[in-house]
Coordinates of C-alpha atoms and ligand atoms in Angstrom, one line a residue:
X281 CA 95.4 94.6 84.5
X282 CA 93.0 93.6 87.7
X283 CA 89.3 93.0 87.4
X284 CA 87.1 94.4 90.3
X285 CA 84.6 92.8 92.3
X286 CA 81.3 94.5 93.9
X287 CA 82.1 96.5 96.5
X288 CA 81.7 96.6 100.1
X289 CA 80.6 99.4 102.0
X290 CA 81.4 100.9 105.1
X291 CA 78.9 101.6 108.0
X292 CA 77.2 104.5 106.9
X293 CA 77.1 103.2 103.1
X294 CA 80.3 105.1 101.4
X295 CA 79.8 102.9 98.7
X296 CA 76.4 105.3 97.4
X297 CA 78.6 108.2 96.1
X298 CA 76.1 110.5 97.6
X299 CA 74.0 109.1 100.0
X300 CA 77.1 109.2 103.2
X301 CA 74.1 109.7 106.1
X302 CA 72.1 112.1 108.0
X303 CA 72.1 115.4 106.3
X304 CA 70.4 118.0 108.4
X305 CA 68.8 120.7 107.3
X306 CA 71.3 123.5 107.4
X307 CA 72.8 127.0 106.4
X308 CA 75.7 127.3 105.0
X309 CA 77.4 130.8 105.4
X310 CA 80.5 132.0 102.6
X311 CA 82.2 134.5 103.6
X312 CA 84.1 136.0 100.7
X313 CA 81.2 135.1 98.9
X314 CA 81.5 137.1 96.2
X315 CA 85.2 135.7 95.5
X316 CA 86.7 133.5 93.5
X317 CA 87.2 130.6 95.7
X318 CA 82.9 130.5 96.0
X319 CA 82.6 131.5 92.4
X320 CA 85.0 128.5 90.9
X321 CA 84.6 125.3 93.4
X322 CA 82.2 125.9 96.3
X323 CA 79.2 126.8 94.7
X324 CA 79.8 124.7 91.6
X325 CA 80.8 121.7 94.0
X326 CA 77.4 122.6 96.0
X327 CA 75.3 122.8 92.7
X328 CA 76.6 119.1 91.8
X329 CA 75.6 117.9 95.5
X330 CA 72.5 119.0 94.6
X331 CA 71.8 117.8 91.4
X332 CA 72.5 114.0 93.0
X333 CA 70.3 114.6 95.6
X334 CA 73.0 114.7 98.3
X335 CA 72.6 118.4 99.9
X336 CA 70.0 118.5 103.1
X337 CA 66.8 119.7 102.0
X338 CA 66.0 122.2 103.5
X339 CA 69.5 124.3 103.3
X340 CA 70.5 127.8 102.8
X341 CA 73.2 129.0 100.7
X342 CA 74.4 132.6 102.1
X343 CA 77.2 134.3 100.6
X344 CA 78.7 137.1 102.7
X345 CA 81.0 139.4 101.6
X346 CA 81.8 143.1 101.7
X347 CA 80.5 143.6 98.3
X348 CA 76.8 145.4 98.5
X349 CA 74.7 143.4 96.1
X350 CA 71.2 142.2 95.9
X351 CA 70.1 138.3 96.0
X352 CA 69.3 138.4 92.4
X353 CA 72.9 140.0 91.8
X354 CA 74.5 137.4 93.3
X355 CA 73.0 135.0 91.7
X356 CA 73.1 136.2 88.3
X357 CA 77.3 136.1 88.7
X358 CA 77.7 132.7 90.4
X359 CA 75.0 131.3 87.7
X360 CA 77.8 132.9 84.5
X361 CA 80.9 131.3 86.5
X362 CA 78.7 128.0 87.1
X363 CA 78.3 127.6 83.2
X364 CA 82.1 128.5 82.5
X365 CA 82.7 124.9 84.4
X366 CA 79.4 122.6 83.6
X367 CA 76.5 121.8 82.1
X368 CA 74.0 123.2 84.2
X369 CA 70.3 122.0 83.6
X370 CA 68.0 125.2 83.9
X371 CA 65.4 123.7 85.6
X372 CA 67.8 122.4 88.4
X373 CA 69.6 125.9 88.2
X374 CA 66.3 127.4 89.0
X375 CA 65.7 125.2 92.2
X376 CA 69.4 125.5 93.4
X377 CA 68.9 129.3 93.0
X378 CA 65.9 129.5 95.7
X379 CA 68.3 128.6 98.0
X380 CA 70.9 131.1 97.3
X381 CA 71.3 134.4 99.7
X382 CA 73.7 137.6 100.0
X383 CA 74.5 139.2 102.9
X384 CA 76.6 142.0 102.6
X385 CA 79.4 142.0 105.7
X386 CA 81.9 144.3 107.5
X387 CA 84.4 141.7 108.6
X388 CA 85.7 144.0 111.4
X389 CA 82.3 145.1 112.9
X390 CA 80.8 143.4 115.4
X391 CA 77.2 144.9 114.5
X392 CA 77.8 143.7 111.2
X393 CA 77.7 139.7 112.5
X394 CA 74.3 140.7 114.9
X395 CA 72.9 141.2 111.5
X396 CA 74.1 138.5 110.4
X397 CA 72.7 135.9 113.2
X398 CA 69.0 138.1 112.6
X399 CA 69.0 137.1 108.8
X400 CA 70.0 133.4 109.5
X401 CA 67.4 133.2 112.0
X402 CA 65.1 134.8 109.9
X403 CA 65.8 132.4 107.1
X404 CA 65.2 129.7 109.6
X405 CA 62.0 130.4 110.2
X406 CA 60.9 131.0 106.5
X407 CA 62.5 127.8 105.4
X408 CA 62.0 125.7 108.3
X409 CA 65.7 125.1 108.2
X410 CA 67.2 124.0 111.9
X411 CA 70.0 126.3 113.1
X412 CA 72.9 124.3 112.2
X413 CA 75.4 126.5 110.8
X414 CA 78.5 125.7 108.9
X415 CA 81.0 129.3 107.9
X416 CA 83.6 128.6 105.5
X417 CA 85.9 131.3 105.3
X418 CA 86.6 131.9 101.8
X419 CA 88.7 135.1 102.9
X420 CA 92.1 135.2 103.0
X421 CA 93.8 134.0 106.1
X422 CA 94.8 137.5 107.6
X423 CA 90.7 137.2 108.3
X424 CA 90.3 134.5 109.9
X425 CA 90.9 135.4 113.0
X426 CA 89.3 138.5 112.6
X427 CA 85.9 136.6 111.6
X428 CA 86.7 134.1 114.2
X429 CA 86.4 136.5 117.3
X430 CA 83.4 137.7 116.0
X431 CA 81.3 134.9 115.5
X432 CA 81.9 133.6 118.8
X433 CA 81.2 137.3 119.8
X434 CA 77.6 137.5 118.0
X435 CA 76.2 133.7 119.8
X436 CA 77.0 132.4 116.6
X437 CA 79.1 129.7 117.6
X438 CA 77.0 128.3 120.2
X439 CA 75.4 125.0 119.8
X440 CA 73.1 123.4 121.3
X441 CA 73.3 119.9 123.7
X442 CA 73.9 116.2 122.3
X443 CA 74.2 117.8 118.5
X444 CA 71.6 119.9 117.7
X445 CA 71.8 123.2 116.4
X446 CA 75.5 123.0 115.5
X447 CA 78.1 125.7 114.1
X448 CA 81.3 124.7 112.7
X449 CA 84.1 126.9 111.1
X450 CA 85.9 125.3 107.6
X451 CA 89.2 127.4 106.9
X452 CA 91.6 126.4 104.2
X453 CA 95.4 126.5 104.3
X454 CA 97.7 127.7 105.5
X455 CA 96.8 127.1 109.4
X456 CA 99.6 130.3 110.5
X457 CA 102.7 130.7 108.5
X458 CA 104.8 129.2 111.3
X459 CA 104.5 127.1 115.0
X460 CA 103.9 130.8 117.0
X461 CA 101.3 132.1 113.9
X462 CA 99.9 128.4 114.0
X463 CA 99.3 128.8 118.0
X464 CA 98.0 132.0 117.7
X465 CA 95.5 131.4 115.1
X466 CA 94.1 128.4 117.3
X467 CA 94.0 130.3 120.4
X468 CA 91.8 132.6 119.2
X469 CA 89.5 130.4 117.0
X470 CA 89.5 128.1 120.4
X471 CA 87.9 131.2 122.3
X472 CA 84.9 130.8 120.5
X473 CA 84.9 126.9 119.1
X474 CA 85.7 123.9 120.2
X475 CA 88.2 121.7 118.9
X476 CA 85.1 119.3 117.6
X477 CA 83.7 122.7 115.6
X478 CA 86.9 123.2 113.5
X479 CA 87.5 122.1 110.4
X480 CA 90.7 122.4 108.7
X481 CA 91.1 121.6 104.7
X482 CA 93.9 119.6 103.2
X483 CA 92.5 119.3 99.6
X484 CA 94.7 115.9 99.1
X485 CA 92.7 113.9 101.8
X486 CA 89.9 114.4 99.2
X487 CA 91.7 112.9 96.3
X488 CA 89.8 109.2 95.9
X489 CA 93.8 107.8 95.6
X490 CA 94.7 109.5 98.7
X491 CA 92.0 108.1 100.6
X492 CA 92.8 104.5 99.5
X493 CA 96.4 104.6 100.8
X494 CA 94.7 103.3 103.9
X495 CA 92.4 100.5 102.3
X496 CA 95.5 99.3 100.4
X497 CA 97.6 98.8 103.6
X498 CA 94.6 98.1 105.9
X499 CA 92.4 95.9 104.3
X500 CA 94.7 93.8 102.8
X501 CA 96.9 91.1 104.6
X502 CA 100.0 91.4 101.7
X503 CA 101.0 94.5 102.0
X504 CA 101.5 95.2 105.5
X505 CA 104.5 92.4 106.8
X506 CA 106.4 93.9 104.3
X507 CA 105.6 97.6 105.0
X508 CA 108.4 98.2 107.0
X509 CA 112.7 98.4 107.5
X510 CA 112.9 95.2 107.0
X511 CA 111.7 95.2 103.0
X512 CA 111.4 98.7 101.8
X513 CA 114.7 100.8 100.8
X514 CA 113.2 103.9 100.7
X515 CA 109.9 105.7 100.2
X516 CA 109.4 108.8 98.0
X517 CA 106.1 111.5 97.9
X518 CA 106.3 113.3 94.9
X519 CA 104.5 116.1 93.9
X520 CA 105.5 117.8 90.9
X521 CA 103.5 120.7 88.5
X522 CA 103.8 122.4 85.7
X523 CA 102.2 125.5 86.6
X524 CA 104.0 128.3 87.7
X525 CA 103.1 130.9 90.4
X526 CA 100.2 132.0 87.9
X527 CA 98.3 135.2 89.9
X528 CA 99.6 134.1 93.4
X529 CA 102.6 135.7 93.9
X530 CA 101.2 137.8 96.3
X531 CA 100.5 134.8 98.7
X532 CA 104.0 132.6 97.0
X533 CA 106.3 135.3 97.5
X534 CA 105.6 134.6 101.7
X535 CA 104.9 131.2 101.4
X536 CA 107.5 129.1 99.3
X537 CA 107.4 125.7 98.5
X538 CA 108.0 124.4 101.8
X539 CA 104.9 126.2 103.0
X540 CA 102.7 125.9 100.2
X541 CA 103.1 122.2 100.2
X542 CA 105.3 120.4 102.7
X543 CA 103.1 121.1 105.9
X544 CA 100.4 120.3 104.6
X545 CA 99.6 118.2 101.8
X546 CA 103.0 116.4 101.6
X547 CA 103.0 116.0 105.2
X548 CA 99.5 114.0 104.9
X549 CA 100.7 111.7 102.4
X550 CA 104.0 111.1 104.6
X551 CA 101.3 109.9 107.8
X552 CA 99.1 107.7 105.9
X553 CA 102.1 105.8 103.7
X554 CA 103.7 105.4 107.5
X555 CA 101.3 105.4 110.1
X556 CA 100.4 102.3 112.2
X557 CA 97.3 101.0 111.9
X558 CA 94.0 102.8 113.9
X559 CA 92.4 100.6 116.1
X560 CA 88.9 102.1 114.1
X561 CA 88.6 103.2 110.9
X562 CA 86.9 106.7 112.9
X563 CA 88.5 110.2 112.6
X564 CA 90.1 110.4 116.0
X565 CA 91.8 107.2 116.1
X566 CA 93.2 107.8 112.6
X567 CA 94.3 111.2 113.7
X568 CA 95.9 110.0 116.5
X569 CA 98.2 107.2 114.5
X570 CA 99.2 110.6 112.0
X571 CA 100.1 112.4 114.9
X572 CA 102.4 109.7 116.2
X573 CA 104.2 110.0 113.1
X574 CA 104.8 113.8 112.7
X575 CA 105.8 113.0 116.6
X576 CA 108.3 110.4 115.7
X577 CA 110.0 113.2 112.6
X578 CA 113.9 113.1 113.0
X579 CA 114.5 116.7 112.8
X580 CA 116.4 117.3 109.8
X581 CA 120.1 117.6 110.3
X582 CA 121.0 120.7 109.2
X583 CA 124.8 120.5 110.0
X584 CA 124.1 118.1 106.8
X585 CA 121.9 119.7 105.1
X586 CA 123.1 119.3 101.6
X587 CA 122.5 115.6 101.8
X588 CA 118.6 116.2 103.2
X589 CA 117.4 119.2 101.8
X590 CA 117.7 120.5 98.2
X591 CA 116.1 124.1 97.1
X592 CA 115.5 124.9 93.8
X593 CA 113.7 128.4 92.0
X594 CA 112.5 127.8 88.3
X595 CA 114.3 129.9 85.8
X596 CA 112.9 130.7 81.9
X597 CA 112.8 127.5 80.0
X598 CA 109.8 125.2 78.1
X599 CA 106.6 124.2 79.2
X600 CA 104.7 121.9 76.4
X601 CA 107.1 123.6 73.8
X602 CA 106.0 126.8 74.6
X603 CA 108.6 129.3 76.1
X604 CA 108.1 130.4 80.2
X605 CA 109.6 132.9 81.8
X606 CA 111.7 132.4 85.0
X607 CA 109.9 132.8 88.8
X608 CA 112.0 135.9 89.3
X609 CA 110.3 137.7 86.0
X610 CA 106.6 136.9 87.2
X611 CA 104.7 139.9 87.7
X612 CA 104.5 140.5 91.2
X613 CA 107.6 138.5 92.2
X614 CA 111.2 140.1 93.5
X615 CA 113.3 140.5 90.6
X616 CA 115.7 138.7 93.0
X617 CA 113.5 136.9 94.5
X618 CA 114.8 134.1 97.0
X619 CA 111.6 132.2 97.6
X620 CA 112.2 128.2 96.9
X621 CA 109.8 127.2 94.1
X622 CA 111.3 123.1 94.5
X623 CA 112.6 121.3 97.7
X624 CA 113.4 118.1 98.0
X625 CA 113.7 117.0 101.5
X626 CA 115.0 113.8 103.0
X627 CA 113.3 112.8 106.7
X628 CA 113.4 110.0 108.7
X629 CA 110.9 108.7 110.6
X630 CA 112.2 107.7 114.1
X631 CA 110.4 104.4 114.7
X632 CA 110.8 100.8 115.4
X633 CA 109.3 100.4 111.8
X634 CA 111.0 102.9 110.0
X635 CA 114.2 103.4 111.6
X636 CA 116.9 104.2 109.0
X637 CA 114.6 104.4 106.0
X638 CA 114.9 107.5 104.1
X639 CA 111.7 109.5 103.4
X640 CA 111.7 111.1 99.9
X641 CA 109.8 114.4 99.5
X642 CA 109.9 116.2 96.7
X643 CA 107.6 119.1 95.1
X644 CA 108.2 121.7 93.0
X645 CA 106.5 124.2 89.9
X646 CA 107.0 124.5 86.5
X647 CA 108.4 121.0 86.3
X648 CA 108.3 118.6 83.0
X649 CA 105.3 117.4 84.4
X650 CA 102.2 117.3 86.7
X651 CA 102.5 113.9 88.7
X652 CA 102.0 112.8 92.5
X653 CA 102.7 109.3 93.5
X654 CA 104.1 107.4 96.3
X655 CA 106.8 105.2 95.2
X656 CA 107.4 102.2 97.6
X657 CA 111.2 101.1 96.5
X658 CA 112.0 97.6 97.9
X659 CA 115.3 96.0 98.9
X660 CA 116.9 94.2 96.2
X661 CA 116.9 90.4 96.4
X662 CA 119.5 89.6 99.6
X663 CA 121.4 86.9 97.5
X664 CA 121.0 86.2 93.5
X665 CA 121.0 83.0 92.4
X666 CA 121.4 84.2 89.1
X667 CA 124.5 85.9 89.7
X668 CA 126.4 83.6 87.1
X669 CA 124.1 83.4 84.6
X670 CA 122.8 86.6 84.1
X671 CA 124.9 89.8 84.0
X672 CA 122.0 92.1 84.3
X673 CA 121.4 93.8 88.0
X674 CA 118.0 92.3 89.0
X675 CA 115.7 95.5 89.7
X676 CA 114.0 95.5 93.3
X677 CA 110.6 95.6 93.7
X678 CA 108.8 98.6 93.4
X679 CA 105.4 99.3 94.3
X680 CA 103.6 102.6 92.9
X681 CA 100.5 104.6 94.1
X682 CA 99.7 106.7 91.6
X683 CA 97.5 109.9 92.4
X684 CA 97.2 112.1 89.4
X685 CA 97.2 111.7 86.2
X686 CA 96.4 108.3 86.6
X687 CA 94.8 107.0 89.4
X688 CA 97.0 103.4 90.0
X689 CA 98.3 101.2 92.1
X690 CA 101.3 99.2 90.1
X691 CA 103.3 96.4 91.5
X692 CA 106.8 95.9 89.3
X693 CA 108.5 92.5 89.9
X694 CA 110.8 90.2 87.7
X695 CA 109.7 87.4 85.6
X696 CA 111.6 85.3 83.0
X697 CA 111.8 86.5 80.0
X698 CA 110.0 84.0 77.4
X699 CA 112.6 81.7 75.2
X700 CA 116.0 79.4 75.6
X701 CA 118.3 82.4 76.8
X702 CA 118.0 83.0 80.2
X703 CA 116.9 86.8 80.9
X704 CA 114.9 88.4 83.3
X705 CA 112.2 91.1 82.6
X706 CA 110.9 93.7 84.8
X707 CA 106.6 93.3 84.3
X708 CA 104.0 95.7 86.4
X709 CA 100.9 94.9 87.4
X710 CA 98.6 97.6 87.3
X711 CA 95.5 98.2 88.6
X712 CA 93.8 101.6 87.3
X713 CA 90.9 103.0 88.8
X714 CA 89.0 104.1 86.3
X715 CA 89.6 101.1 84.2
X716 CA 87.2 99.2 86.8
X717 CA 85.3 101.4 88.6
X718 CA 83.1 104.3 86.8
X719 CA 84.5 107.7 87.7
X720 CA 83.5 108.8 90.7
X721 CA 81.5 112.3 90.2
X722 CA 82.5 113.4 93.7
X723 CA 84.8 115.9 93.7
X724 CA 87.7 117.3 96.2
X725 CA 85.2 120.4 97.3
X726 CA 82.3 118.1 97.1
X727 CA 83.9 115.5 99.7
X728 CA 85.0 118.2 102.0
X729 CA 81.6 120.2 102.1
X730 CA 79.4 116.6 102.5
X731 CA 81.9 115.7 105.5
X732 CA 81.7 118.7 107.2
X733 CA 77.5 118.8 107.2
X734 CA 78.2 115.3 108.5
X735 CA 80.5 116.7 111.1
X736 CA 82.9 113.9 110.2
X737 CA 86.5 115.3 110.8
X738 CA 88.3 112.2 108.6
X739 CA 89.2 114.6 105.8
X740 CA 90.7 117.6 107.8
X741 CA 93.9 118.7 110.0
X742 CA 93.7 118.1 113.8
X743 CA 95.2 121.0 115.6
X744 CA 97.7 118.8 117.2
X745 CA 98.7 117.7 113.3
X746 CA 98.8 121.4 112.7
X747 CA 101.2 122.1 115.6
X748 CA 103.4 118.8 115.2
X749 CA 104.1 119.5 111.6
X750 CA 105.2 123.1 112.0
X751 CA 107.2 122.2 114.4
X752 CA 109.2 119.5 112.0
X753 CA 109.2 121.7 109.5
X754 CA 110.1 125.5 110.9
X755 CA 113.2 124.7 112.2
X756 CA 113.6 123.7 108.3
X757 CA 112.4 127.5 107.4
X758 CA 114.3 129.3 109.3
X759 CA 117.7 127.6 108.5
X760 CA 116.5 128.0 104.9
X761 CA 115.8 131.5 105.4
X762 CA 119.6 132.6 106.4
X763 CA 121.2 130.2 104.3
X764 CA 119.5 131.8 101.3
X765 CA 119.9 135.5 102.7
X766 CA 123.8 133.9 102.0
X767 CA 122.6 132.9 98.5
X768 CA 124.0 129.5 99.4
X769 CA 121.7 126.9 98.5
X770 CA 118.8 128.0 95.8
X771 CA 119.8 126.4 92.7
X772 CA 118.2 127.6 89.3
X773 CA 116.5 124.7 87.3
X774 CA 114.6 125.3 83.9
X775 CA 111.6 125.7 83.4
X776 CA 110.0 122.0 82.0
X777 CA 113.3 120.4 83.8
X778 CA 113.2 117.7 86.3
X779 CA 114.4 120.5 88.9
X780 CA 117.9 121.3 90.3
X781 CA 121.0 119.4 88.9
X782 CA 121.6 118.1 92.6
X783 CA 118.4 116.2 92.9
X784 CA 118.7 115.0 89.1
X785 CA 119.5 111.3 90.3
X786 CA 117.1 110.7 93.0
X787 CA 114.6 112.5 91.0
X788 CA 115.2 110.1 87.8
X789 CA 114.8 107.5 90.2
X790 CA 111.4 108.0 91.7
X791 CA 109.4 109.6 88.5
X792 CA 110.4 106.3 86.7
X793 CA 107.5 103.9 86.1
Ligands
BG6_1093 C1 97.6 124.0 96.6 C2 98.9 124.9 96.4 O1 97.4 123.8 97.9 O2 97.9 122.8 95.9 C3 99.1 125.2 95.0 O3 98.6 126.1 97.1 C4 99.3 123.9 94.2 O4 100.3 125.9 94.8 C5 98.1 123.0 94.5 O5 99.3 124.2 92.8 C6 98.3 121.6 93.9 O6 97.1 120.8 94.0 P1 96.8 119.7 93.0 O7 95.5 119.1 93.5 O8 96.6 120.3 91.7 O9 97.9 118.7 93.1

């Protein structure tokens, strides 16, 4: 167990939950606001920004959609999903309300968007708010571009000089469904926004644990000599769920495991457990040391392919002693369906520091359980003294940062064990978050929304990221692709299993501790 100390806070006070900086007035514009995404985390994660004071007063909350509905409507539905997911205070409810709008839309007509720019300029004037506009498309992604062209189309993407009066563009994953689709969808977001207007969601960067990968290795002088070839065996990111495909089989069925997971958030935690470190603690230079990373991926060898890449789909089995059926017999899905639901990949990382170390990844659904940590696995001790006197292997180091359930960082070492005989013990030291620091009330959506009024791109995808890492990870698609139009390589694993039989071992290995 480790006590905490008070904090120290960065320049623009991180430390106060809620109180990041300078948060101009502003509209924010949902489209697909009558969706789920807007009814389940934007607007609850809005509400709690604004019952800590943290949204920009003035603001207006427009929800776009094709939908017709009145104001009122719209309210009246987000106000029954809002108390489905918290205690909402009706006095607070009723302020958060006045800034709520609807705007019905027709994503593919350009008219439709003029109307658009009149009502947010008309709300501008009644509110006094300034003409800084964020869109977050809550559509799906065949929209984006679609919504894209025509906001640049109707003036709405124009800002004006030295930061005023900005517009920025939030779209969620996936960024294309391969390198061409990811090139394509930038070129035509690029023809109406900058580089600077764009911001990309990876929901992980938001998690608190994922966030202090960097503080860990960066703000500590311990850590880092050994962060390297030299010390560390291997590395493992593991994200494993218990859920299935639930109501997404639509989206799963194209997507996979691989895309659903690895380009995006596993690729994330991959860059910050290996990057070097930025010169500034500022988006770009961070962005820049991920980039040399994904830059620096061995392409995996597929001529050995069964020693770096294991595929797995879930088959009927147990979840929490309750009986699940197989991927294959989910409504919507192929009944033979050859979509990965678990990969394990092995990459290396072609750099002076990492040269030769194996990089674990591993995701997958309907697993025993829901976990994500990075396991740091050290060397074992280079010569034992205890050799003759103890016949026990001495376990190597192992260092653990655990993301969900529990939010820890634990340290594993040997120490004697107490008494005459001469035995070793393997101890951890933990250090658990909320054990020492009061839950923080900021959530993923919270963080993302608060950075992007900000216009701090920390917590989102560079385009450059976006191209690098489908580039590591196509090739991977496509070889996976034919070999599983041979039925070659998907193994079945059981629902509430620790996945395929082939990855049994390494898998033991890393969800230990
Ligand atoms: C999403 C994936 O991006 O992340 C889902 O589309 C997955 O399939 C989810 O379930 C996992 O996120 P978390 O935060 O629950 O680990």
């Amino acid at each position: 167990m480790i006590s905490a100390s008070s904090a120290a806070c960065s320049a623009y006070g991180a430390c106060d939950l809620f109180a990041k900086g300078d948060l101009r007035p502003c509209s924010i514009v949902i489209f697909g606001g009558s969706g789920d995404l807007a009814a389940r985390k934007l607007i609850p994660a809005l509400y709690n920004l604004f019952i800590h004071d943290a949204l920009p007063d003035p603001i207006n909350i427009v929800g776009a959609s094709r939908t017709v509905m009145s104001d009122e409507v719209f309210k009246d539905r987000l106000y029954g999903f809002l108390i489905e997911q918290v205690e909402v205070d009706q006095q607070r409810w009723l302020e958060f309300s006045k800034k709520l709008f609807y705007q019905a839309i027709t994503y593919d007509n350009g008219d439709s968007y003029l109307e658009l720019a009149d009502f947010l300029d008309g709300l501008d004037q009644k509110n006094n708010t300034l003409k800084n506009r964020m869109f977050y498309l809550a559509v799906p992604p065949s929209l984006y571009p679609v919504i894209g062209a025509h906001l640049g189309q109707a003036g709405l993407a124009v800002e004006g000089k030295d930061g005023e009066d900005w517009a920025r563009i939030v779209v969620e994953k996936p960024f294309g469904r391969d390198l061409d689709s990811a090139r394509e969808l930038e070129r035509i977001l690029h023809d109406s926004f900058n580089e600077h207007q764009i911001f990309r969601i990876d929901h992980y960067l938001a998690k608190e644990t994922v966030q202090n990968i960097l503080m860990l290795r960066f703000a500590n002088t311990i850590f880092e000599p050994l962060w390297n070839r030299s010390f560390i065996d291997h590395v493992g990111i593991v994200t494993t769920e218990k859920l299935g495909v639930e109501h997404r089989a639509g989206y799963y069925e194209q997507s996979g495991v691989l895309r659903d997971m690895f380009q995006n958030h596993l690729m994330q935690l991959l860059a910050l457990t290996a990057m070097e470190p930025p010169s500034h603690f500022v988006a770009e230079r961070v962005q820049d040391e991920k980039v040399k990373v994904f830059r620096a991926l061995k392409p995996l060898n597929i001529d050995n392919h069964h020693d770096n890449l294991i595929l797995g789909q879930y088959a009927a089995g147990m979840i929490d002693n309750q009986p699940v059926c197989g991927y294959r017999d989910e409504s919507g899905v192929t009944p033979d369906s050859l979509t990965p639901t678990f990969a394990m990949l092995r990459v290396y990382i072609d750099n002076w520091r990492w040269r030769n170390v194996p990089f674990y990844l591993v995701s997958g659904k309907r697993m025993e359980r829901k976990e994500t940590k990075i396991v740091i696995q050290f060397k074992n001790v280079p010569h034992s003294m205890f050799r003759n006197v103890l016949d026990e292997n001495i376990l190597a180091n192992r260092l653990i940062l655990g993301v969900y359930p529990e939010e820890k960082i634990s340290l594993s070492f040997q120490t004697k064990n107490p008494g005459a005989k001469e035995c070793l013990r393997p101890v951890t030291m933990d250090f658990k978050y909320n054990s020492v620091i009061s839950k923080t009330e900021l959530g993923a959506y919270e963080m993302v929304l608060l950075d992007c009024i900000l216009g701090d791109h920390m917590l989102f995808w560079r385009q450059d990221g976006v191209e690098l890492s489908w580039s590591f990870i196509t090739p991977v698609l496509q070889f996976c692709e034919n070999c599983l139009m041979n039925k070659d390589d998907l193994q079945f694993y059981p629902a509430g299993s620790l996945g395929p039989e082939k990855s049994q071992e390494m898998i033991n290995l890393l969800m230990k501790g």
